[in-house]
């Protein structure tokens, strides 16, 4: 068996069993029906909680169908991805931002006209989470079986990390690199559309639920909704940037990405909004609001500044905004940035991402640790992602990467890590 990650077959098996349990656990131990967050010693009464409903599954299926329809109908630009092991460069339709606008308009318009009540999402949170877990699992099975039937090892159309020959590991990592029907790319579609837009919709539902219950929306809820909405809009606006990420270029589309995109993101990243809707009814002080906004501004400035600089350099290194930056030539014929944001740390964008994570959690106050799950988990995710990136770059650039690391010493956090 070739080199594996995540602890190999046993590790990924544990993750496939454990990660859905985390989603359920975050709800069961922090909800408005049971003791949850106020009392860590109490166990929830499962007889009072509905875990699954056919109605929720129908909503998840309708949401997927709706967004696929928007992908198909709404005009968009076509971008060419990186060169794949097969030698091909696939085309990707980019209309995520427009799809997000239309989706928001349809949902808001339907809510105001009384066609549906978006508060239902908040009230059926667990059932929707379970339906999303089931859907992502079934999708992973279908994609894996399809790839096994159509492709054989070795094949340039398979993802190297998911082609070990151990089925459980390959199922998790993703066997096929770019599963498609025509030009519809499952991986690119799921990366930003259903889960990311759905996350913003869940947040809005939580705000509406707070208004229903308290007859007001607190400034803490506004902060979380606005901060995370900006993040979602940023991702959709810069959709083309994902075409050069490891998710698209290297990883297959299996359980890891399908579950992460469709279940983990919308139902763990929305934890702060759900917590505030349930437990926090008082407004934050003006001073508290001000310093939380300051944290968000710092984090987003680093995140967007670094990513924007990288994308400009990749697309047009002669752009006046990046032409002055110092670079390190490599034997591959490419150059590595060693000044600007990327001269501060090798993954400085991750640092900005993590600072924003704290801005999203801080509005929840300090009474309970559960709302800070995202910031804690995200630190581990970013460190692991950085280790994967470092390993891939070491293979890609060889000794040039060692030289680069000697120039840009810090990995993520300047002067610390």
mmCIF file of C-alpha atoms in Angstrom:
data_model
loop_
_atom_site.group_PDB
_atom_site.id
_atom_site.type_symbol
_atom_site.label_atom_id
_atom_site.label_comp_id
_atom_site.label_asym_id
_atom_site.label_seq_id
_atom_site.Cartn_x
_atom_site.Cartn_y
_atom_site.Cartn_z
ATOM 1 C CA UNK A 1 0.000 0.000 0.000
ATOM 2 C CA UNK A 2 1.241 3.496 -0.847
ATOM 3 C CA UNK A 3 1.717 6.309 1.656
ATOM 4 C CA UNK A 4 -1.451 7.184 3.589
ATOM 5 C CA UNK A 5 -2.745 10.030 5.739
ATOM 6 C CA UNK A 6 -5.155 10.421 8.665
ATOM 7 C CA UNK A 7 -3.887 7.261 10.343
ATOM 8 C CA UNK A 8 -4.500 5.021 7.336
ATOM 9 C CA UNK A 9 -7.565 2.757 6.969
ATOM 10 C CA UNK A 10 -8.212 2.576 10.714
ATOM 11 C CA UNK A 11 -7.927 6.327 11.085
ATOM 12 C CA UNK A 12 -10.324 7.174 8.275
ATOM 13 C CA UNK A 13 -12.806 4.552 9.514
ATOM 14 C CA UNK A 14 -12.783 6.211 12.919
ATOM 15 C CA UNK A 15 -13.266 9.613 11.266
ATOM 16 C CA UNK A 16 -16.217 8.422 9.195
ATOM 17 C CA UNK A 17 -17.888 7.166 12.359
ATOM 18 C CA UNK A 18 -16.755 9.980 14.619
ATOM 19 C CA UNK A 19 -17.340 13.126 12.548
ATOM 20 C CA UNK A 20 -21.114 12.631 12.117
ATOM 21 C CA UNK A 21 -21.246 11.944 15.851
ATOM 22 C CA UNK A 22 -19.610 15.328 16.470
ATOM 23 C CA UNK A 23 -22.356 17.079 14.477
ATOM 24 C CA UNK A 24 -25.056 15.256 16.454
ATOM 25 C CA UNK A 25 -23.210 15.773 19.722
ATOM 26 C CA UNK A 26 -22.840 19.535 19.262
ATOM 27 C CA UNK A 27 -26.616 19.725 18.921
ATOM 28 C CA UNK A 28 -27.623 17.211 21.583
ATOM 29 C CA UNK A 29 -25.443 18.790 24.254
ATOM 30 C CA UNK A 30 -26.258 22.359 23.303
ATOM 31 C CA UNK A 31 -29.900 22.910 22.376
ATOM 32 C CA UNK A 32 -33.004 24.577 23.710
ATOM 33 C CA UNK A 33 -34.907 21.398 24.518
ATOM 34 C CA UNK A 34 -32.500 19.853 26.992
ATOM 35 C CA UNK A 35 -29.941 20.909 29.612
ATOM 36 C CA UNK A 36 -27.129 21.018 27.054
ATOM 37 C CA UNK A 37 -24.818 23.998 27.346
ATOM 38 C CA UNK A 38 -26.036 25.218 30.740
ATOM 39 C CA UNK A 39 -25.328 21.909 32.459
ATOM 40 C CA UNK A 40 -22.512 19.694 31.177
ATOM 41 C CA UNK A 41 -23.404 16.954 33.677
ATOM 42 C CA UNK A 42 -26.797 16.234 32.127
ATOM 43 C CA UNK A 43 -27.405 13.822 29.309
ATOM 44 C CA UNK A 44 -30.083 14.722 26.770
ATOM 45 C CA UNK A 45 -33.356 12.836 26.726
ATOM 46 C CA UNK A 46 -33.324 11.349 23.246
ATOM 47 C CA UNK A 47 -37.031 10.499 23.475
ATOM 48 C CA UNK A 48 -37.783 14.215 23.139
ATOM 49 C CA UNK A 49 -35.567 14.757 20.113
ATOM 50 C CA UNK A 50 -36.330 13.931 16.470
ATOM 51 C CA UNK A 51 -33.115 12.965 14.720
ATOM 52 C CA UNK A 52 -34.462 12.324 11.219
ATOM 53 C CA UNK A 53 -37.514 13.194 9.159
ATOM 54 C CA UNK A 54 -38.515 12.533 5.569
ATOM 55 C CA UNK A 55 -39.493 16.200 5.311
ATOM 56 C CA UNK A 56 -35.939 17.279 6.099
ATOM 57 C CA UNK A 57 -34.551 14.845 3.541
ATOM 58 C CA UNK A 58 -36.941 16.243 0.928
ATOM 59 C CA UNK A 59 -35.711 19.760 1.717
ATOM 60 C CA UNK A 60 -32.058 18.717 1.343
ATOM 61 C CA UNK A 61 -32.798 17.049 -2.002
ATOM 62 C CA UNK A 62 -34.778 20.077 -3.171
ATOM 63 C CA UNK A 63 -31.912 22.388 -2.142
ATOM 64 C CA UNK A 64 -29.425 20.348 -4.139
ATOM 65 C CA UNK A 65 -31.723 20.230 -7.175
ATOM 66 C CA UNK A 66 -32.368 23.974 -6.938
ATOM 67 C CA UNK A 67 -28.669 24.851 -6.892
ATOM 68 C CA UNK A 68 -27.867 22.431 -9.716
ATOM 69 C CA UNK A 69 -30.619 24.120 -11.703
ATOM 70 C CA UNK A 70 -29.048 27.519 -11.007
ATOM 71 C CA UNK A 71 -25.656 26.189 -12.113
ATOM 72 C CA UNK A 72 -27.245 25.068 -15.360
ATOM 73 C CA UNK A 73 -29.457 28.099 -16.070
ATOM 74 C CA UNK A 74 -27.479 31.125 -14.903
ATOM 75 C CA UNK A 75 -24.831 32.321 -17.363
ATOM 76 C CA UNK A 76 -21.245 32.239 -16.160
ATOM 77 C CA UNK A 77 -17.685 32.482 -17.352
ATOM 78 C CA UNK A 78 -15.702 29.343 -18.140
ATOM 79 C CA UNK A 79 -12.259 28.973 -16.614
ATOM 80 C CA UNK A 80 -9.561 26.430 -17.427
ATOM 81 C CA UNK A 81 -8.095 24.477 -14.518
ATOM 82 C CA UNK A 82 -4.528 23.307 -13.992
ATOM 83 C CA UNK A 83 -2.955 20.544 -16.055
ATOM 84 C CA UNK A 84 -4.020 17.171 -14.655
ATOM 85 C CA UNK A 85 -2.030 13.906 -14.594
ATOM 86 C CA UNK A 86 -3.969 12.906 -17.717
ATOM 87 C CA UNK A 87 -2.535 15.945 -19.505
ATOM 88 C CA UNK A 88 -5.991 17.512 -19.786
ATOM 89 C CA UNK A 89 -7.095 20.905 -18.532
ATOM 90 C CA UNK A 90 -10.762 20.831 -17.599
ATOM 91 C CA UNK A 91 -13.187 23.682 -17.997
ATOM 92 C CA UNK A 92 -15.201 24.923 -15.018
ATOM 93 C CA UNK A 93 -18.320 27.056 -15.097
ATOM 94 C CA UNK A 94 -18.070 29.976 -12.662
ATOM 95 C CA UNK A 95 -21.419 31.385 -11.612
ATOM 96 C CA UNK A 96 -21.328 30.756 -7.871
ATOM 97 C CA UNK A 97 -21.718 34.406 -6.901
ATOM 98 C CA UNK A 98 -24.714 34.894 -9.197
ATOM 99 C CA UNK A 99 -26.207 31.622 -7.958
ATOM 100 C CA UNK A 100 -25.836 32.824 -4.374
ATOM 101 C CA UNK A 101 -27.622 36.101 -5.157
ATOM 102 C CA UNK A 102 -30.514 34.330 -6.874
ATOM 103 C CA UNK A 103 -30.780 31.742 -4.087
ATOM 104 C CA UNK A 104 -30.868 34.479 -1.431
ATOM 105 C CA UNK A 105 -33.484 36.457 -3.366
ATOM 106 C CA UNK A 106 -35.720 33.406 -3.877
ATOM 107 C CA UNK A 107 -35.495 32.316 -0.242
ATOM 108 C CA UNK A 108 -36.024 35.821 1.170
ATOM 109 C CA UNK A 109 -38.838 36.578 -1.274
ATOM 110 C CA UNK A 110 -40.603 33.312 -0.509
ATOM 111 C CA UNK A 111 -40.285 33.936 3.223
ATOM 112 C CA UNK A 112 -41.720 37.468 3.004
ATOM 113 C CA UNK A 113 -44.604 36.273 0.823
ATOM 114 C CA UNK A 114 -45.403 33.476 3.246
ATOM 115 C CA UNK A 115 -44.599 30.664 0.851
ATOM 116 C CA UNK A 116 -42.295 29.157 3.472
ATOM 117 C CA UNK A 117 -40.967 30.051 6.895
ATOM 118 C CA UNK A 118 -37.175 30.091 7.090
ATOM 119 C CA UNK A 119 -37.384 29.673 10.876
ATOM 120 C CA UNK A 120 -38.300 26.060 10.068
ATOM 121 C CA UNK A 121 -34.613 25.485 9.270
ATOM 122 C CA UNK A 122 -33.612 26.456 12.822
ATOM 123 C CA UNK A 123 -36.413 24.364 14.317
ATOM 124 C CA UNK A 124 -35.446 21.294 12.259
ATOM 125 C CA UNK A 125 -31.687 21.754 12.487
ATOM 126 C CA UNK A 126 -30.868 18.219 13.664
ATOM 127 C CA UNK A 127 -33.134 16.549 11.127
ATOM 128 C CA UNK A 128 -31.544 18.563 8.318
ATOM 129 C CA UNK A 129 -28.068 17.693 9.604
ATOM 130 C CA UNK A 130 -28.924 13.990 9.611
ATOM 131 C CA UNK A 131 -30.388 14.207 6.101
ATOM 132 C CA UNK A 132 -27.219 15.946 4.883
ATOM 133 C CA UNK A 133 -25.031 13.274 6.471
ATOM 134 C CA UNK A 134 -27.059 10.545 4.769
ATOM 135 C CA UNK A 135 -27.041 12.340 1.419
ATOM 136 C CA UNK A 136 -23.283 12.961 1.449
ATOM 137 C CA UNK A 137 -22.637 9.333 2.408
ATOM 138 C CA UNK A 138 -24.860 7.975 -0.375
ATOM 139 C CA UNK A 139 -23.242 10.364 -2.869
ATOM 140 C CA UNK A 140 -19.805 9.100 -1.783
ATOM 141 C CA UNK A 141 -20.866 5.484 -2.306
ATOM 142 C CA UNK A 142 -22.277 6.217 -5.763
ATOM 143 C CA UNK A 143 -19.138 8.071 -6.845
ATOM 144 C CA UNK A 144 -16.814 5.364 -5.533
ATOM 145 C CA UNK A 145 -18.739 2.489 -7.140
ATOM 146 C CA UNK A 146 -18.963 4.415 -10.413
ATOM 147 C CA UNK A 147 -15.216 5.071 -10.430
ATOM 148 C CA UNK A 148 -14.391 1.435 -9.660
ATOM 149 C CA UNK A 149 -16.585 0.239 -12.501
ATOM 150 C CA UNK A 150 -15.258 2.688 -15.099
ATOM 151 C CA UNK A 151 -11.592 3.109 -14.158
ATOM 152 C CA UNK A 152 -8.769 0.775 -13.268
ATOM 153 C CA UNK A 153 -5.578 1.375 -11.281
ATOM 154 C CA UNK A 154 -3.387 2.999 -12.533
ATOM 155 C CA UNK A 155 -5.333 5.643 -14.409
ATOM 156 C CA UNK A 156 -4.587 9.326 -14.932
ATOM 157 C CA UNK A 157 -8.223 10.041 -14.082
ATOM 158 C CA UNK A 158 -7.902 8.650 -10.566
ATOM 159 C CA UNK A 159 -6.797 10.678 -7.565
ATOM 160 C CA UNK A 160 -3.425 9.478 -6.330
ATOM 161 C CA UNK A 161 -4.298 9.810 -2.608
ATOM 162 C CA UNK A 162 -7.390 7.639 -3.149
ATOM 163 C CA UNK A 163 -5.790 4.926 -5.284
ATOM 164 C CA UNK A 164 -4.073 2.778 -2.671
ATOM 165 C CA UNK A 165 -6.071 -0.384 -3.389
ATOM 166 C CA UNK A 166 -7.570 -0.377 0.136
ATOM 167 C CA UNK A 167 -11.221 0.284 -0.527
ATOM 168 C CA UNK A 168 -12.194 1.912 2.775
ATOM 169 C CA UNK A 169 -9.301 4.356 2.547
ATOM 170 C CA UNK A 170 -9.905 5.100 -1.140
ATOM 171 C CA UNK A 171 -13.613 5.600 -0.418
ATOM 172 C CA UNK A 172 -12.750 8.228 2.196
ATOM 173 C CA UNK A 173 -10.059 10.036 0.206
ATOM 174 C CA UNK A 174 -11.936 9.904 -3.096
ATOM 175 C CA UNK A 175 -11.097 7.461 -5.866
ATOM 176 C CA UNK A 176 -11.801 9.614 -8.915
ATOM 177 C CA UNK A 177 -10.148 13.003 -9.258
ATOM 178 C CA UNK A 178 -12.849 14.829 -11.223
ATOM 179 C CA UNK A 179 -16.179 12.938 -11.359
ATOM 180 C CA UNK A 180 -18.341 14.643 -13.958
ATOM 181 C CA UNK A 181 -21.479 14.435 -16.018
ATOM 182 C CA UNK A 182 -20.648 16.392 -19.120
ATOM 183 C CA UNK A 183 -19.167 19.682 -17.916
ATOM 184 C CA UNK A 184 -20.879 19.468 -14.542
ATOM 185 C CA UNK A 185 -18.065 18.848 -12.058
ATOM 186 C CA UNK A 186 -19.397 17.338 -8.815
ATOM 187 C CA UNK A 187 -16.400 18.373 -6.737
ATOM 188 C CA UNK A 188 -16.225 21.985 -7.871
ATOM 189 C CA UNK A 189 -20.003 22.367 -7.449
ATOM 190 C CA UNK A 190 -20.074 20.959 -3.920
ATOM 191 C CA UNK A 191 -16.974 22.865 -2.825
ATOM 192 C CA UNK A 192 -18.774 26.221 -2.598
ATOM 193 C CA UNK A 193 -22.468 25.912 -3.423
ATOM 194 C CA UNK A 194 -24.770 23.745 -1.253
ATOM 195 C CA UNK A 195 -22.892 23.804 2.042
ATOM 196 C CA UNK A 196 -21.393 27.293 1.937
ATOM 197 C CA UNK A 197 -24.561 29.065 0.791
ATOM 198 C CA UNK A 198 -26.532 26.782 3.087
ATOM 199 C CA UNK A 199 -24.384 27.903 6.024
ATOM 200 C CA UNK A 200 -25.425 31.533 5.432
ATOM 201 C CA UNK A 201 -29.065 30.466 5.123
ATOM 202 C CA UNK A 202 -28.907 28.577 8.430
ATOM 203 C CA UNK A 203 -27.406 31.645 10.107
ATOM 204 C CA UNK A 204 -30.237 33.810 8.779
ATOM 205 C CA UNK A 205 -32.755 31.264 10.051
ATOM 206 C CA UNK A 206 -31.200 31.464 13.513
ATOM 207 C CA UNK A 207 -31.537 35.258 13.462
ATOM 208 C CA UNK A 208 -35.180 34.943 12.487
ATOM 209 C CA UNK A 209 -35.701 32.395 15.271
ATOM 210 C CA UNK A 210 -34.219 34.812 17.799
ATOM 211 C CA UNK A 211 -36.530 37.554 16.563
ATOM 212 C CA UNK A 212 -39.525 35.226 16.888
ATOM 213 C CA UNK A 213 -38.590 34.222 20.428
ATOM 214 C CA UNK A 214 -37.217 37.509 21.794
ATOM 215 C CA UNK A 215 -38.816 40.071 19.483
ATOM 216 C CA UNK A 216 -35.343 41.384 18.649
ATOM 217 C CA UNK A 217 -32.066 40.407 16.994
ATOM 218 C CA UNK A 218 -29.085 41.018 19.269
ATOM 219 C CA UNK A 219 -25.938 42.743 18.091
ATOM 220 C CA UNK A 220 -24.053 39.487 18.758
ATOM 221 C CA UNK A 221 -26.288 37.729 16.225
ATOM 222 C CA UNK A 222 -25.772 40.556 13.745
ATOM 223 C CA UNK A 223 -21.998 40.291 14.127
ATOM 224 C CA UNK A 224 -21.928 36.542 13.481
ATOM 225 C CA UNK A 225 -24.288 36.785 10.511
ATOM 226 C CA UNK A 226 -22.453 39.693 8.904
ATOM 227 C CA UNK A 227 -18.941 38.309 9.469
ATOM 228 C CA UNK A 228 -19.776 34.874 8.108
ATOM 229 C CA UNK A 229 -21.865 36.281 5.260
ATOM 230 C CA UNK A 230 -18.842 38.334 4.160
ATOM 231 C CA UNK A 231 -16.743 35.142 4.218
ATOM 232 C CA UNK A 232 -19.272 33.274 2.066
ATOM 233 C CA UNK A 233 -19.577 36.167 -0.406
ATOM 234 C CA UNK A 234 -15.784 36.403 -0.610
ATOM 235 C CA UNK A 235 -15.497 32.698 -1.445
ATOM 236 C CA UNK A 236 -18.192 32.918 -4.136
ATOM 237 C CA UNK A 237 -16.783 36.113 -5.655
ATOM 238 C CA UNK A 238 -13.305 34.596 -5.908
ATOM 239 C CA UNK A 239 -14.618 31.196 -7.015
ATOM 240 C CA UNK A 240 -11.911 30.778 -9.630
ATOM 241 C CA UNK A 241 -9.268 30.713 -6.890
ATOM 242 C CA UNK A 242 -10.371 27.237 -5.778
ATOM 243 C CA UNK A 243 -9.262 25.757 -9.103
ATOM 244 C CA UNK A 244 -5.633 25.799 -7.925
ATOM 245 C CA UNK A 245 -6.305 24.432 -4.426
ATOM 246 C CA UNK A 246 -5.357 20.927 -3.304
ATOM 247 C CA UNK A 247 -9.040 20.010 -3.031
ATOM 248 C CA UNK A 248 -9.487 20.466 -6.779
ATOM 249 C CA UNK A 249 -6.047 19.579 -8.161
ATOM 250 C CA UNK A 250 -5.028 16.632 -5.970
ATOM 251 C CA UNK A 251 -7.725 15.149 -3.742
ATOM 252 C CA UNK A 252 -10.383 12.881 -5.146
ATOM 253 C CA UNK A 253 -14.061 13.475 -4.480
ATOM 254 C CA UNK A 254 -14.925 10.952 -1.806
ATOM 255 C CA UNK A 255 -16.405 10.928 1.666
ATOM 256 C CA UNK A 256 -13.836 13.398 3.016
ATOM 257 C CA UNK A 257 -14.855 16.231 0.709
ATOM 258 C CA UNK A 258 -18.502 15.266 0.172
ATOM 259 C CA UNK A 259 -19.241 15.023 3.892
ATOM 260 C CA UNK A 260 -17.098 18.068 4.648
ATOM 261 C CA UNK A 261 -18.747 20.253 2.023
ATOM 262 C CA UNK A 262 -22.352 19.155 2.454
ATOM 263 C CA UNK A 263 -22.685 18.297 6.162
ATOM 264 C CA UNK A 264 -19.709 19.430 8.260
ATOM 265 C CA UNK A 265 -19.449 23.013 6.997
ATOM 266 C CA UNK A 266 -23.112 24.074 7.251
ATOM 267 C CA UNK A 267 -23.842 22.273 10.522
ATOM 268 C CA UNK A 268 -20.715 23.010 12.542
ATOM 269 C CA UNK A 269 -19.817 26.445 11.182
ATOM 270 C CA UNK A 270 -23.323 27.705 12.055
ATOM 271 C CA UNK A 271 -22.896 26.701 15.717
ATOM 272 C CA UNK A 272 -22.318 30.287 16.910
ATOM 273 C CA UNK A 273 -25.558 31.590 15.375
ATOM 274 C CA UNK A 274 -27.542 28.677 16.815
ATOM 275 C CA UNK A 275 -25.969 29.174 20.260
ATOM 276 C CA UNK A 276 -26.769 32.902 20.292
ATOM 277 C CA UNK A 277 -30.339 32.264 19.134
ATOM 278 C CA UNK A 278 -30.834 29.847 22.009
ATOM 279 C CA UNK A 279 -28.856 31.195 24.950
ATOM 280 C CA UNK A 280 -27.866 34.823 24.431
ATOM 281 C CA UNK A 281 -30.616 37.423 24.676
ATOM 282 C CA UNK A 282 -28.678 40.488 25.887
ATOM 283 C CA UNK A 283 -26.781 42.861 23.615
ATOM 284 C CA UNK A 284 -23.012 43.188 23.874
ATOM 285 C CA UNK A 285 -21.549 46.473 25.086
ATOM 286 C CA UNK A 286 -20.380 48.993 22.499
ATOM 287 C CA UNK A 287 -16.766 48.467 23.568
ATOM 288 C CA UNK A 288 -17.063 44.688 23.160
ATOM 289 C CA UNK A 289 -18.612 45.096 19.731
ATOM 290 C CA UNK A 290 -15.806 47.446 18.713
ATOM 291 C CA UNK A 291 -12.947 45.134 19.631
ATOM 292 C CA UNK A 292 -14.649 42.104 18.079
ATOM 293 C CA UNK A 293 -15.022 44.074 14.844
ATOM 294 C CA UNK A 294 -11.340 44.999 15.107
ATOM 295 C CA UNK A 295 -10.403 41.306 15.372
ATOM 296 C CA UNK A 296 -12.517 40.553 12.284
ATOM 297 C CA UNK A 297 -10.923 43.390 10.312
ATOM 298 C CA UNK A 298 -7.411 42.211 11.175
ATOM 299 C CA UNK A 299 -8.193 38.612 10.263
ATOM 300 C CA UNK A 300 -9.999 39.425 7.025
ATOM 301 C CA UNK A 301 -7.296 41.900 5.966
ATOM 302 C CA UNK A 302 -4.623 39.232 6.317
ATOM 303 C CA UNK A 303 -6.784 36.546 4.697
ATOM 304 C CA UNK A 304 -7.932 38.580 1.703
ATOM 305 C CA UNK A 305 -4.653 40.469 1.311
ATOM 306 C CA UNK A 306 -2.590 37.276 1.205
ATOM 307 C CA UNK A 307 -4.975 35.358 -1.051
ATOM 308 C CA UNK A 308 -5.405 38.324 -3.374
ATOM 309 C CA UNK A 309 -1.650 38.776 -3.659
ATOM 310 C CA UNK A 310 -1.145 35.085 -4.407
ATOM 311 C CA UNK A 311 -3.893 34.979 -7.039
ATOM 312 C CA UNK A 312 -2.609 38.100 -8.804
ATOM 313 C CA UNK A 313 0.911 36.696 -8.881
ATOM 314 C CA UNK A 314 -0.285 33.384 -10.293
ATOM 315 C CA UNK A 315 -2.421 34.945 -13.020
ATOM 316 C CA UNK A 316 -0.198 37.895 -13.940
ATOM 317 C CA UNK A 317 3.177 38.252 -12.206
ATOM 318 C CA UNK A 318 3.714 41.517 -14.106
ATOM 319 C CA UNK A 319 0.709 43.141 -12.449
ATOM 320 C CA UNK A 320 1.909 46.405 -10.823
ATOM 321 C CA UNK A 321 0.428 45.238 -7.517
ATOM 322 C CA UNK A 322 2.834 42.272 -7.336
ATOM 323 C CA UNK A 323 5.599 43.009 -9.852
ATOM 324 C CA UNK A 324 7.775 44.583 -7.148
ATOM 325 C CA UNK A 325 7.703 41.510 -4.877
ATOM 326 C CA UNK A 326 10.858 39.478 -4.379
ATOM 327 C CA UNK A 327 10.825 35.904 -5.653
ATOM 328 C CA UNK A 328 12.886 32.737 -5.492
ATOM 329 C CA UNK A 329 13.397 31.040 -8.899
ATOM 330 C CA UNK A 330 13.028 27.246 -8.835
ATOM 331 C CA UNK A 331 14.365 24.492 -11.052
ATOM 332 C CA UNK A 332 10.785 23.797 -12.168
ATOM 333 C CA UNK A 333 10.828 27.151 -13.939
ATOM 334 C CA UNK A 334 8.372 28.748 -11.512
ATOM 335 C CA UNK A 335 8.944 31.348 -8.796
ATOM 336 C CA UNK A 336 8.089 31.428 -5.096
ATOM 337 C CA UNK A 337 7.142 34.665 -3.369
ATOM 338 C CA UNK A 338 9.522 35.614 -0.562
ATOM 339 C CA UNK A 339 8.264 39.114 0.239
ATOM 340 C CA UNK A 340 4.927 40.816 0.823
ATOM 341 C CA UNK A 341 2.434 38.731 2.771
ATOM 342 C CA UNK A 342 4.184 35.527 1.705
ATOM 343 C CA UNK A 343 7.500 36.705 3.072
ATOM 344 C CA UNK A 344 5.971 36.857 6.563
ATOM 345 C CA UNK A 345 4.883 33.211 6.764
ATOM 346 C CA UNK A 346 4.556 30.334 4.311
ATOM 347 C CA UNK A 347 0.823 30.002 4.988
ATOM 348 C CA UNK A 348 -0.016 33.473 6.240
ATOM 349 C CA UNK A 349 -3.546 33.221 4.789
ATOM 350 C CA UNK A 350 -4.256 30.429 7.284
ATOM 351 C CA UNK A 351 -3.349 32.779 10.110
ATOM 352 C CA UNK A 352 -5.851 35.358 8.883
ATOM 353 C CA UNK A 353 -8.465 32.620 8.557
ATOM 354 C CA UNK A 354 -7.881 31.565 12.176
ATOM 355 C CA UNK A 355 -8.035 35.144 13.507
ATOM 356 C CA UNK A 356 -11.439 35.476 11.832
ATOM 357 C CA UNK A 357 -12.521 32.249 13.530
ATOM 358 C CA UNK A 358 -12.056 33.969 16.885
ATOM 359 C CA UNK A 359 -14.071 36.981 15.731
ATOM 360 C CA UNK A 360 -16.941 34.621 14.911
ATOM 361 C CA UNK A 361 -16.812 32.922 18.324
ATOM 362 C CA UNK A 362 -16.231 35.927 20.594
ATOM 363 C CA UNK A 363 -19.805 37.312 20.231
ATOM 364 C CA UNK A 364 -20.959 34.198 22.122
ATOM 365 C CA UNK A 365 -19.287 35.376 25.333
ATOM 366 C CA UNK A 366 -17.297 33.246 27.737
ATOM 367 C CA UNK A 367 -19.909 31.268 29.660
ATOM 368 C CA UNK A 368 -19.393 28.054 27.718
ATOM 369 C CA UNK A 369 -16.651 26.454 25.665
ATOM 370 C CA UNK A 370 -18.941 24.819 23.081
ATOM 371 C CA UNK A 371 -19.353 27.969 20.924
ATOM 372 C CA UNK A 372 -15.551 28.008 20.616
ATOM 373 C CA UNK A 373 -15.508 24.557 19.040
ATOM 374 C CA UNK A 374 -14.926 26.120 15.629
ATOM 375 C CA UNK A 375 -11.837 28.120 16.614
ATOM 376 C CA UNK A 376 -10.332 25.121 18.450
ATOM 377 C CA UNK A 377 -11.087 22.606 15.700
ATOM 378 C CA UNK A 378 -10.017 25.026 12.976
ATOM 379 C CA UNK A 379 -6.564 25.429 14.521
ATOM 380 C CA UNK A 380 -6.024 21.675 14.205
ATOM 381 C CA UNK A 381 -7.411 21.643 10.677
ATOM 382 C CA UNK A 382 -5.107 24.440 9.532
ATOM 383 C CA UNK A 383 -2.023 22.865 11.077
ATOM 384 C CA UNK A 384 -2.842 19.556 9.390
ATOM 385 C CA UNK A 385 -3.543 21.298 6.091
ATOM 386 C CA UNK A 386 -0.240 23.153 6.400
ATOM 387 C CA UNK A 387 1.580 19.855 6.968
ATOM 388 C CA UNK A 388 -0.064 18.385 3.851
ATOM 389 C CA UNK A 389 0.922 21.470 1.851
ATOM 390 C CA UNK A 390 4.507 21.342 3.121
ATOM 391 C CA UNK A 391 4.823 17.673 2.210
ATOM 392 C CA UNK A 392 3.434 18.267 -1.289
ATOM 393 C CA UNK A 393 5.678 21.290 -1.859
ATOM 394 C CA UNK A 394 8.757 19.398 -0.675
ATOM 395 C CA UNK A 395 8.079 16.744 -3.311
ATOM 396 C CA UNK A 396 7.252 19.351 -5.933
ATOM 397 C CA UNK A 397 10.204 21.721 -5.424
ATOM 398 C CA UNK A 398 12.856 19.523 -3.793
ATOM 399 C CA UNK A 399 15.889 21.429 -2.512
ATOM 400 C CA UNK A 400 14.383 24.707 -3.673
ATOM 401 C CA UNK A 401 11.728 24.263 -0.993
ATOM 402 C CA UNK A 402 14.424 23.881 1.653
ATOM 403 C CA UNK A 403 15.940 27.156 0.454
ATOM 404 C CA UNK A 404 12.531 28.803 0.540
ATOM 405 C CA UNK A 405 11.913 27.587 4.095
ATOM 406 C CA UNK A 406 15.265 29.015 5.205
ATOM 407 C CA UNK A 407 14.176 32.426 3.873
ATOM 408 C CA UNK A 408 10.543 32.346 5.035
ATOM 409 C CA UNK A 409 10.983 30.666 8.419
ATOM 410 C CA UNK A 410 7.507 30.790 9.896
ATOM 411 C CA UNK A 411 4.796 28.348 8.866
ATOM 412 C CA UNK A 412 1.530 30.040 9.890
ATOM 413 C CA UNK A 413 1.877 32.355 12.903
ATOM 414 C CA UNK A 414 4.788 34.821 12.579
ATOM 415 C CA UNK A 415 7.423 34.458 15.323
ATOM 416 C CA UNK A 416 5.478 31.604 16.962
ATOM 417 C CA UNK A 417 4.891 28.748 14.490
#
